Tab-separated table of C-alpha atoms in Angstrom:
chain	number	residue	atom	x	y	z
Z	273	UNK	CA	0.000	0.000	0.000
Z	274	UNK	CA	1.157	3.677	-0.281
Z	275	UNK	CA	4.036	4.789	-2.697
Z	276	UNK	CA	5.457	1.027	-3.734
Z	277	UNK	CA	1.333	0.207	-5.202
Z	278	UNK	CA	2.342	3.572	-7.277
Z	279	UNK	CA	6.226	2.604	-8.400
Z	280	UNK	CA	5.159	-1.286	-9.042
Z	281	UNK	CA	1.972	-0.289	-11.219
Z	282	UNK	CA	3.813	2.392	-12.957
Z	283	UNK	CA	6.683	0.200	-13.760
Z	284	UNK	CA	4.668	-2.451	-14.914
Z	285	UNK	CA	2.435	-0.277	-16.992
Z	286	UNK	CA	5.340	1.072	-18.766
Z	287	UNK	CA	6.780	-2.344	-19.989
Z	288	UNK	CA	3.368	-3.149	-21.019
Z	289	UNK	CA	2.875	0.173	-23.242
Z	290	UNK	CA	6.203	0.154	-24.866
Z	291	UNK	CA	5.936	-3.661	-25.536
Z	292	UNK	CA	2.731	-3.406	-27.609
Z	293	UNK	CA	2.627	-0.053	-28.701
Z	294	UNK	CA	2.991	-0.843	-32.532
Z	295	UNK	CA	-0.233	-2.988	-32.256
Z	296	UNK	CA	-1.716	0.735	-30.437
Z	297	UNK	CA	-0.771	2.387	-33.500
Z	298	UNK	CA	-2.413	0.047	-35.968
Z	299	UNK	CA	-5.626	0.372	-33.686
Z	300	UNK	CA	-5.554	4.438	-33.655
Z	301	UNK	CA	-4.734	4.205	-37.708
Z	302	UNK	CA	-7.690	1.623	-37.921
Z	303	UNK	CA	-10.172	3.986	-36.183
Z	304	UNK	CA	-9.513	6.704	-37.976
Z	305	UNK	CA	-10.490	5.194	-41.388
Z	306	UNK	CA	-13.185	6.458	-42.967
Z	307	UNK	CA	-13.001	9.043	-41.425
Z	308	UNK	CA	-14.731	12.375	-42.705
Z	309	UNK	CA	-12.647	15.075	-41.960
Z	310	UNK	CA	-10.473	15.745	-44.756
Z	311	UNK	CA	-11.736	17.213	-47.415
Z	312	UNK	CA	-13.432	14.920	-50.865
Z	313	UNK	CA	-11.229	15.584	-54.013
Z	314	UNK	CA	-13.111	18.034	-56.229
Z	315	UNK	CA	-15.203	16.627	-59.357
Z	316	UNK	CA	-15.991	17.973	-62.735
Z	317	UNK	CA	-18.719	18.693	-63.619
Z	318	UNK	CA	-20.145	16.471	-66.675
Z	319	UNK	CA	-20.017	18.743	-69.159
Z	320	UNK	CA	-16.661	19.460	-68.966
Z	321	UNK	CA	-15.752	15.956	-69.173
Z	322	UNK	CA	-13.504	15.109	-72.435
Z	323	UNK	CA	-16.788	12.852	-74.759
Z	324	UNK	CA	-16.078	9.273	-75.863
Z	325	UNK	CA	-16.517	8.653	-79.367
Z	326	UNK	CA	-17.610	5.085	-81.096
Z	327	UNK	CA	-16.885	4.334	-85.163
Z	328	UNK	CA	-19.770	2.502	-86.401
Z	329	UNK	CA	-18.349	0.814	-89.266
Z	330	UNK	CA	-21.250	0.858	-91.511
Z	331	UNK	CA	-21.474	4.179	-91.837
Z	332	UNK	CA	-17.833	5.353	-91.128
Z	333	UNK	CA	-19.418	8.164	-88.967
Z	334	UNK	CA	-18.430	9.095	-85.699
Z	335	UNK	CA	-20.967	9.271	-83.063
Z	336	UNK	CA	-20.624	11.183	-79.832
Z	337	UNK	CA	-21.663	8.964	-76.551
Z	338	UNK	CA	-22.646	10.510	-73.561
Z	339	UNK	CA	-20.076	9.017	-70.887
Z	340	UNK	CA	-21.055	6.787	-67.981
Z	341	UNK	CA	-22.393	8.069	-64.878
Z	342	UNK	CA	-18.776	8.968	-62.349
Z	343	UNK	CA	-19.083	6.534	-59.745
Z	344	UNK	CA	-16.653	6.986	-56.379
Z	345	UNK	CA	-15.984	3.529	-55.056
Z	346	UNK	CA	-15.295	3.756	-51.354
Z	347	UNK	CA	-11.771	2.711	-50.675
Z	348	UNK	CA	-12.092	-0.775	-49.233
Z	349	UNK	CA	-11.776	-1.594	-45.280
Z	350	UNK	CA	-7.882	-2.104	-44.529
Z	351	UNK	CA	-7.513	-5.215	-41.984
Z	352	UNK	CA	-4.511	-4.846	-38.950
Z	353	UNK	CA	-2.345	-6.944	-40.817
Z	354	UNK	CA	-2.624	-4.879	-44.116
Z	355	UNK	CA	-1.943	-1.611	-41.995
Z	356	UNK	CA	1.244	-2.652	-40.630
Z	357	UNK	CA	2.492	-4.176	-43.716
Z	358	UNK	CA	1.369	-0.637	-45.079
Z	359	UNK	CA	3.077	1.370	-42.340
Z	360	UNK	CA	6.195	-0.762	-42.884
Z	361	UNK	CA	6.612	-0.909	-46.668
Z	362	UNK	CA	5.816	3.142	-46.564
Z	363	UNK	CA	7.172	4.846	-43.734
Z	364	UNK	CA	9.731	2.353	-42.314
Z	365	UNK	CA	9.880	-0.064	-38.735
Z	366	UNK	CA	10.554	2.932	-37.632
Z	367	UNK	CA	6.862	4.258	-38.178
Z	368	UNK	CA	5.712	1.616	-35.392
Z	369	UNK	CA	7.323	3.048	-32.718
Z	370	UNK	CA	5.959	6.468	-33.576
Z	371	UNK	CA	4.732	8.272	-30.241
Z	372	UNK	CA	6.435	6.031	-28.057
Z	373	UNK	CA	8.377	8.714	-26.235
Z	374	UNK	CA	4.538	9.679	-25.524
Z	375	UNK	CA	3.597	6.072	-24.603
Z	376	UNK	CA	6.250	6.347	-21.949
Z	377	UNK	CA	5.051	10.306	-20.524
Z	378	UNK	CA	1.168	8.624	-20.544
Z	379	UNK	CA	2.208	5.226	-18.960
Z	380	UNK	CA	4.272	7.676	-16.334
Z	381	UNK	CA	1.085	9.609	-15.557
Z	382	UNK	CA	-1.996	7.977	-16.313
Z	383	UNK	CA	-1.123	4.249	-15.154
Z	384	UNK	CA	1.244	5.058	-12.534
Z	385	UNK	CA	-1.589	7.082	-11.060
Z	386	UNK	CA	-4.804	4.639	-11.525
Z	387	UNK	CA	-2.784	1.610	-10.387
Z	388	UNK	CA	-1.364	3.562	-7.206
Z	389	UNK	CA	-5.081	4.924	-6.549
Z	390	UNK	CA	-6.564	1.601	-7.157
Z	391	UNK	CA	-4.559	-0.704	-4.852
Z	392	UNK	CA	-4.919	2.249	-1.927
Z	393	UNK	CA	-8.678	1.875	-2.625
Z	394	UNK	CA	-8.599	-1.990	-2.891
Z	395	UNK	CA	-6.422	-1.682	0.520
Z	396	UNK	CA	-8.859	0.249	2.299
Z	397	UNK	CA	-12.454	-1.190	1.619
Z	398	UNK	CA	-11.019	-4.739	1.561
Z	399	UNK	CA	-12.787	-7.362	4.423
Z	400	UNK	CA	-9.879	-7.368	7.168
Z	401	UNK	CA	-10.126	-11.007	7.516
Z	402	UNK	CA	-10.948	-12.316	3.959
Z	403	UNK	CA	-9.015	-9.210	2.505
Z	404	UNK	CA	-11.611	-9.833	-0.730
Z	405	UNK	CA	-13.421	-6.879	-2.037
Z	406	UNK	CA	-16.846	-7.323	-3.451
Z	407	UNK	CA	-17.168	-6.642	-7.234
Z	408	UNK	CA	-19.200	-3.316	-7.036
Z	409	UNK	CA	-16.841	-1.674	-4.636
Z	410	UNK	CA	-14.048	-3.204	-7.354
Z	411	UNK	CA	-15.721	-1.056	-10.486
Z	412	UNK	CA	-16.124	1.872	-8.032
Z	413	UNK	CA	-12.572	1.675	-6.944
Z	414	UNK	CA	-11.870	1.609	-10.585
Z	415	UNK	CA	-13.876	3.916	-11.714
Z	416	UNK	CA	-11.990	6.534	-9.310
Z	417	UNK	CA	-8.705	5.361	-9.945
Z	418	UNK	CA	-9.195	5.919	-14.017
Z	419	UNK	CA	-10.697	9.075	-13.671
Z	420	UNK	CA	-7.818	11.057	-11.432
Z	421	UNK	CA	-5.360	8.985	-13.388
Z	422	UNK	CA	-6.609	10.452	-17.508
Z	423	UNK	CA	-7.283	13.765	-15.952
Z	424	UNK	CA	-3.542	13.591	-15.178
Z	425	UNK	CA	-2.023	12.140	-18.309
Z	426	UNK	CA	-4.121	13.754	-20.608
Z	427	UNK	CA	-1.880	16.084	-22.385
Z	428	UNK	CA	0.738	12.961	-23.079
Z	429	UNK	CA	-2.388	11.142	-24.426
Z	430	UNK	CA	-3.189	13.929	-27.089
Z	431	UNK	CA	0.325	13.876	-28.122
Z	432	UNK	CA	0.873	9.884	-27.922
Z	433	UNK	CA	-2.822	10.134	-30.826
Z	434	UNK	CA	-1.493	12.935	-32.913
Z	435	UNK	CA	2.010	11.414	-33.359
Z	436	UNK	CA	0.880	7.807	-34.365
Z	437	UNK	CA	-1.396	9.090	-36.853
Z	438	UNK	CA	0.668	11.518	-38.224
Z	439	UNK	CA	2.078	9.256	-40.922
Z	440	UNK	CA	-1.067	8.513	-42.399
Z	441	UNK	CA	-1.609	12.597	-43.453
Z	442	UNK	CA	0.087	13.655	-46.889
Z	443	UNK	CA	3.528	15.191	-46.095
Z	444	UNK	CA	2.822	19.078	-46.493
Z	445	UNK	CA	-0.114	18.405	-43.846
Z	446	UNK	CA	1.894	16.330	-41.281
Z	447	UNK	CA	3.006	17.555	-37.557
Z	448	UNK	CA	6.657	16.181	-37.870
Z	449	UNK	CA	7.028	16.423	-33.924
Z	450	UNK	CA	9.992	15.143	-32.704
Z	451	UNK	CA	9.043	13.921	-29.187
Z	452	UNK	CA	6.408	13.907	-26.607
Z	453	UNK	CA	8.185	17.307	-25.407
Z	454	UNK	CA	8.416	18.850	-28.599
Z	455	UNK	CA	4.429	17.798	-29.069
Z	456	UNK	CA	3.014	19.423	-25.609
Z	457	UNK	CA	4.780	22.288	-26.582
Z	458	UNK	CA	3.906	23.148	-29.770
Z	459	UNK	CA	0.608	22.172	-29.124
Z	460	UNK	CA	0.487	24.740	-26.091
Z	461	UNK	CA	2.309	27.420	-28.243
Z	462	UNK	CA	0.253	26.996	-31.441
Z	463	UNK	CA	-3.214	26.208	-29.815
Z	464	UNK	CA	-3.182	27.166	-26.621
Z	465	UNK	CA	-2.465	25.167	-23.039
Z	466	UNK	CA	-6.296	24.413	-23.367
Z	467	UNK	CA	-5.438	21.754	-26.277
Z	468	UNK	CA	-3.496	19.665	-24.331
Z	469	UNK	CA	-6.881	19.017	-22.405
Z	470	UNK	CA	-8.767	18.306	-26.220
Z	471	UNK	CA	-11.343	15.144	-25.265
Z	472	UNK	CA	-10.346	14.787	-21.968
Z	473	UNK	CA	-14.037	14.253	-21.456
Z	474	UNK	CA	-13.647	11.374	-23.770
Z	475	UNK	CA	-10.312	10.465	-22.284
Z	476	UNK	CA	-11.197	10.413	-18.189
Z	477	UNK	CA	-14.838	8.252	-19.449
Z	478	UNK	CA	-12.503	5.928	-21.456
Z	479	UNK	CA	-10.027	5.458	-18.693
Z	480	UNK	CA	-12.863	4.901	-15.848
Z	481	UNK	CA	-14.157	2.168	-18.066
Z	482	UNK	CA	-11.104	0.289	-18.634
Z	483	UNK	CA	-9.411	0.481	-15.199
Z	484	UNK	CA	-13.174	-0.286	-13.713
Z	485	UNK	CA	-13.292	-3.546	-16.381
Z	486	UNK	CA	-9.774	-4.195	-16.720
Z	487	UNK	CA	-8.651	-3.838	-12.949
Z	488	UNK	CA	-11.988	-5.451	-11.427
Z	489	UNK	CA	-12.319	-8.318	-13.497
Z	490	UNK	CA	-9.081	-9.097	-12.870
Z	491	UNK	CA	-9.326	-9.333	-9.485
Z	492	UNK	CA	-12.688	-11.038	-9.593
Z	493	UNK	CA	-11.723	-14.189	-12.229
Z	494	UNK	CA	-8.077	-13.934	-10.328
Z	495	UNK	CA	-9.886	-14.518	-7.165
Z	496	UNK	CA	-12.597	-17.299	-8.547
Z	497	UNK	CA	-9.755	-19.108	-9.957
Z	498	UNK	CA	-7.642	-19.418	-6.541
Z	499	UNK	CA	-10.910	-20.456	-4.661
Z	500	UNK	CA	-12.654	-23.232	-7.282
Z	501	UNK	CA	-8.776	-24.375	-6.754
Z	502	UNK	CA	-8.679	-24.346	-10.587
Z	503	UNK	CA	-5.115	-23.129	-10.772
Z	504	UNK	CA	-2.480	-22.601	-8.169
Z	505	UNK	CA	-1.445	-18.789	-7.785
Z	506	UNK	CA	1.040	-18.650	-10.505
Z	507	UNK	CA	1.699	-17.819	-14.028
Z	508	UNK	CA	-0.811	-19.585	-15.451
Z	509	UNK	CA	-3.646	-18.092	-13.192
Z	510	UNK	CA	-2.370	-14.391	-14.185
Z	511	UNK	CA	-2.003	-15.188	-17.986
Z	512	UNK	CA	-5.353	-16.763	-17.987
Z	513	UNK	CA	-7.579	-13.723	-15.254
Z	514	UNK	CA	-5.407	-10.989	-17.056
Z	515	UNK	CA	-6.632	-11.835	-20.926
Z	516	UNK	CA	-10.315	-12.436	-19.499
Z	517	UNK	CA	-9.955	-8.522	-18.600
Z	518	UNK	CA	-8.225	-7.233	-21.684
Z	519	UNK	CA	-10.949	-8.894	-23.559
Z	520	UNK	CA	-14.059	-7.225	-20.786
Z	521	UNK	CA	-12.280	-3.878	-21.061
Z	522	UNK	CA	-11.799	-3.491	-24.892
Z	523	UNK	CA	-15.370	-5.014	-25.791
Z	524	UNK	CA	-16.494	-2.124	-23.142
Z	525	UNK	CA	-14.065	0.572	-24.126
Z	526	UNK	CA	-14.300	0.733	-27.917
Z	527	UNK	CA	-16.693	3.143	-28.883
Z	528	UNK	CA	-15.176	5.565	-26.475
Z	529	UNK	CA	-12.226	5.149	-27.655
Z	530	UNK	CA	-12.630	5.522	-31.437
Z	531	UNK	CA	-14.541	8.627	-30.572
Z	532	UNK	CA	-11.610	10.285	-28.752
Z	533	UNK	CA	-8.946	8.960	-31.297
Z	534	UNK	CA	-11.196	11.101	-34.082
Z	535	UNK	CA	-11.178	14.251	-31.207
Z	536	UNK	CA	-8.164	14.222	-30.394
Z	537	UNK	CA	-6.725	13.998	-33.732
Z	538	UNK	CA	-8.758	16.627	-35.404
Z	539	UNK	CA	-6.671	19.646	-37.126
Z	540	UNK	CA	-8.251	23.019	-35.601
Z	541	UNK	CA	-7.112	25.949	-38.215
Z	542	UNK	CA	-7.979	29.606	-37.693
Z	543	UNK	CA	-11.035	30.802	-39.711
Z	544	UNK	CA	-12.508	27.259	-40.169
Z	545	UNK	CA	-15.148	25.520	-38.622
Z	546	UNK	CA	-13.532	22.351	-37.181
Z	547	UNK	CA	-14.822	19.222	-37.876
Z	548	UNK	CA	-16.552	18.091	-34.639
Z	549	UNK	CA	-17.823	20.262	-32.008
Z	550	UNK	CA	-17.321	17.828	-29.209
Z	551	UNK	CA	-17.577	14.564	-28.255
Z	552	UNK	CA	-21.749	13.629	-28.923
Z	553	UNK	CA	-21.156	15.703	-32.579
Z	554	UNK	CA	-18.036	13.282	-33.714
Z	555	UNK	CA	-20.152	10.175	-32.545
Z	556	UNK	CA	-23.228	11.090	-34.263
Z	557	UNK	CA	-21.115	12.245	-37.854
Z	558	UNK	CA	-19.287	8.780	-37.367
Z	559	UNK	CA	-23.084	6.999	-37.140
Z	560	UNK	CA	-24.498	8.664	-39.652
Z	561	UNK	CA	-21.123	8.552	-42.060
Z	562	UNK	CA	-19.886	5.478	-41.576
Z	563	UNK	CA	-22.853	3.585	-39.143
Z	564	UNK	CA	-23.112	2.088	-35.860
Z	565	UNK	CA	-20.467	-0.166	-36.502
Z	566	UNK	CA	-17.787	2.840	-36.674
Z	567	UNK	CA	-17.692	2.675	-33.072
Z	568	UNK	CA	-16.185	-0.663	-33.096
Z	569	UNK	CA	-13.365	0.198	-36.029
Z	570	UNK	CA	-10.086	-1.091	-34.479
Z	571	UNK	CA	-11.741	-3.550	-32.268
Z	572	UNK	CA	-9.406	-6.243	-34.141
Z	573	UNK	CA	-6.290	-4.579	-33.179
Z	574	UNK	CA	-7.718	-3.576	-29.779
Z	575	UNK	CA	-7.999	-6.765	-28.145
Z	576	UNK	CA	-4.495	-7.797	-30.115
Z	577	UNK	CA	-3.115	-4.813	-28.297
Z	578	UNK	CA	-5.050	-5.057	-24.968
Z	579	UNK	CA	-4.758	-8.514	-24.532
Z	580	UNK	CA	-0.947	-8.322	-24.520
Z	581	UNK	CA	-1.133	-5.358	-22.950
Z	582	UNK	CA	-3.029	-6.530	-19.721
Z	583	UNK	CA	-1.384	-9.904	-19.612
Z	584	UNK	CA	2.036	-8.181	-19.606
Z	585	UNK	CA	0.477	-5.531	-17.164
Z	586	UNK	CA	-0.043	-8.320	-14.649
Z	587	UNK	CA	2.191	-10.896	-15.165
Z	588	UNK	CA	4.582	-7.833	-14.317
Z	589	UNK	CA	3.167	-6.620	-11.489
Z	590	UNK	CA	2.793	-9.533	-9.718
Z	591	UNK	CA	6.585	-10.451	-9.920
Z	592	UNK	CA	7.266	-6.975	-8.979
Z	593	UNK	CA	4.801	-7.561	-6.061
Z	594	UNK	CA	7.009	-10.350	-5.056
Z	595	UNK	CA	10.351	-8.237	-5.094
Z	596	UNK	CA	9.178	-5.479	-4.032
Z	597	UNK	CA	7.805	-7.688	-0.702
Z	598	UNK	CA	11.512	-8.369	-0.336
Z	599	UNK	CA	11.454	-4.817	1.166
């Protein structure tokens, strides 16, 4: 309890982020297909479209057609695997570790925060003798711990968005930041300090979901495991309770989070109208564009990335738990 539930989650969050954080770029590049805010490439008009001609060979005379109907075929739906071959083949390996450096800042001050917060929580409304928590006071201590923990790592979260999707924007319209420093800065410079907090509705709702889901249930299927005597309390028990939760928290954070991928990655120019007003605008425009399914874009990659993510997450912390009992 205290500072070492802070240091132990925080570490452990951190090897989690930076392990999986190409499969977090695929996802945020996933989500924002489709998506509506650049602008449609101009058409002409018919008549100014160059006429076909066919010979009729009977006659030798050339008669004008009028030329088909200009249909726009939407581009098709690009699977995870087809991204990252993409992002590989046209920006480099590099590409896949874009926004780490912000992975690192967010893991630093969003995780290190609900995981401290969470196991003080968990500590304190835990039966003395049992030292079991039931499952509602779980999602509430979650729920907290989330909440205190985006509000804190928000800025790093805006950057962490805008720098793995800035590969997918044609060159003259790209960011080019060099690091999670260089980001929060220009960002603060160039759109005021008030950007760094862009969807931090979005990002604090997100982030009580998934530490309520992920954190709860892991405890929960952890704790049914150890008492049905299923599994001893060792690896296999934490691989098996922590992908049970990265599944629960992805299937419950999804929509949120393709709505504040799309927020947070919006370009805000002076004079123009931007292209969502807020949170409840981008998810209706993403309904209506794209339909209900939208809201699950990425959900592939998401549980590839969260799965990982949570069973590294755990699997981590508890050996850290045992060293760090050492002292």
């Amino acid at each position: 309890m205290g500072v070492k539930g802070f240091v132990e989650g925080g570490i452990a969050s951190i090897v989690a982020g930076c392990s999986t954080h190409p499969l977090d770029l695929i996802k945020v590049r996933m989500q924002l297909q489709g998506e509506k805010g650049l602008p449609a490439p101009a058409q002409q008009p018919i008549h100014a479209l160059r006429p076909a001609f066919a010979f009729h060979s009977h006659s030798g005379s050339a008669t004008m057609m009028a030329p088909p109907p200009h249909v726009v075929a939407a581009p098709p739906r690009a699977g995870p695997i087809s991204v990252g071959v993409k992002i590989f083949q046209t920006e480099g390996v590099k590409a896949l570790f874009s926004g780490v450096s912000a992975t690192v800042l967010r893991q630093t001050l969003y995780s290190t925060t609900r995981m401290g917060l969470y196991d003080i929580l968990k500590t304190k409304w835990s039966d003395p003798e049992s030292g079991n928590l039931p499952l509602g006071q779980k999602l509430i201590a979650g729920l907290i711990a989330g909440g205190v923990g985006a509000a804190v790592g928000n800025p790093a979260d805006v950057a962490m968005v805008r720098m793995q999707a800035d590969g997918r924007l044609p060159e003259a319209q790209r960011r080019n930041y060099k690091n999670v420093v260089d980001a929060i800065s220009r960002m603060a410079k160039q759109e005021g300090v008030t950007s760094l907090w862009r969807g931090s509705g979005l990002t604090v709702n997100r982030a009580m979901i998934v530490t309520a889901s992920q954190l709860a249930s892991y405890d929960q299927i952890k704790e049914a495991i150890l008492e049905r005597h299923v599994m001893a309390d060792g690896l296999g028990t934490h691989v098996t309770a922590s992908f049970a939760a990265g599944f629960v928290a992805s299937v419950a954070s999804n929509p949120v989070d393709v709505i504040k991928t799309r927020v947070m990655n919006m370009k805000v120019e002076a004079g123009r109208e931007p292209p969502y007003t807020g949170a409840l605008d981008c998810a209706l425009k993403t309904v209506k564009a794209e339909g209900p399914m939208a809201l699950y874009k990425g959900f592939i990659p998401t549980i590839s990335r969260q799965g990982p993510f949570t069973v590294v997450l755990f699997v981590t912390l508890e050996q850290l738990r045992k060293v760090f009992k050492e002292f």
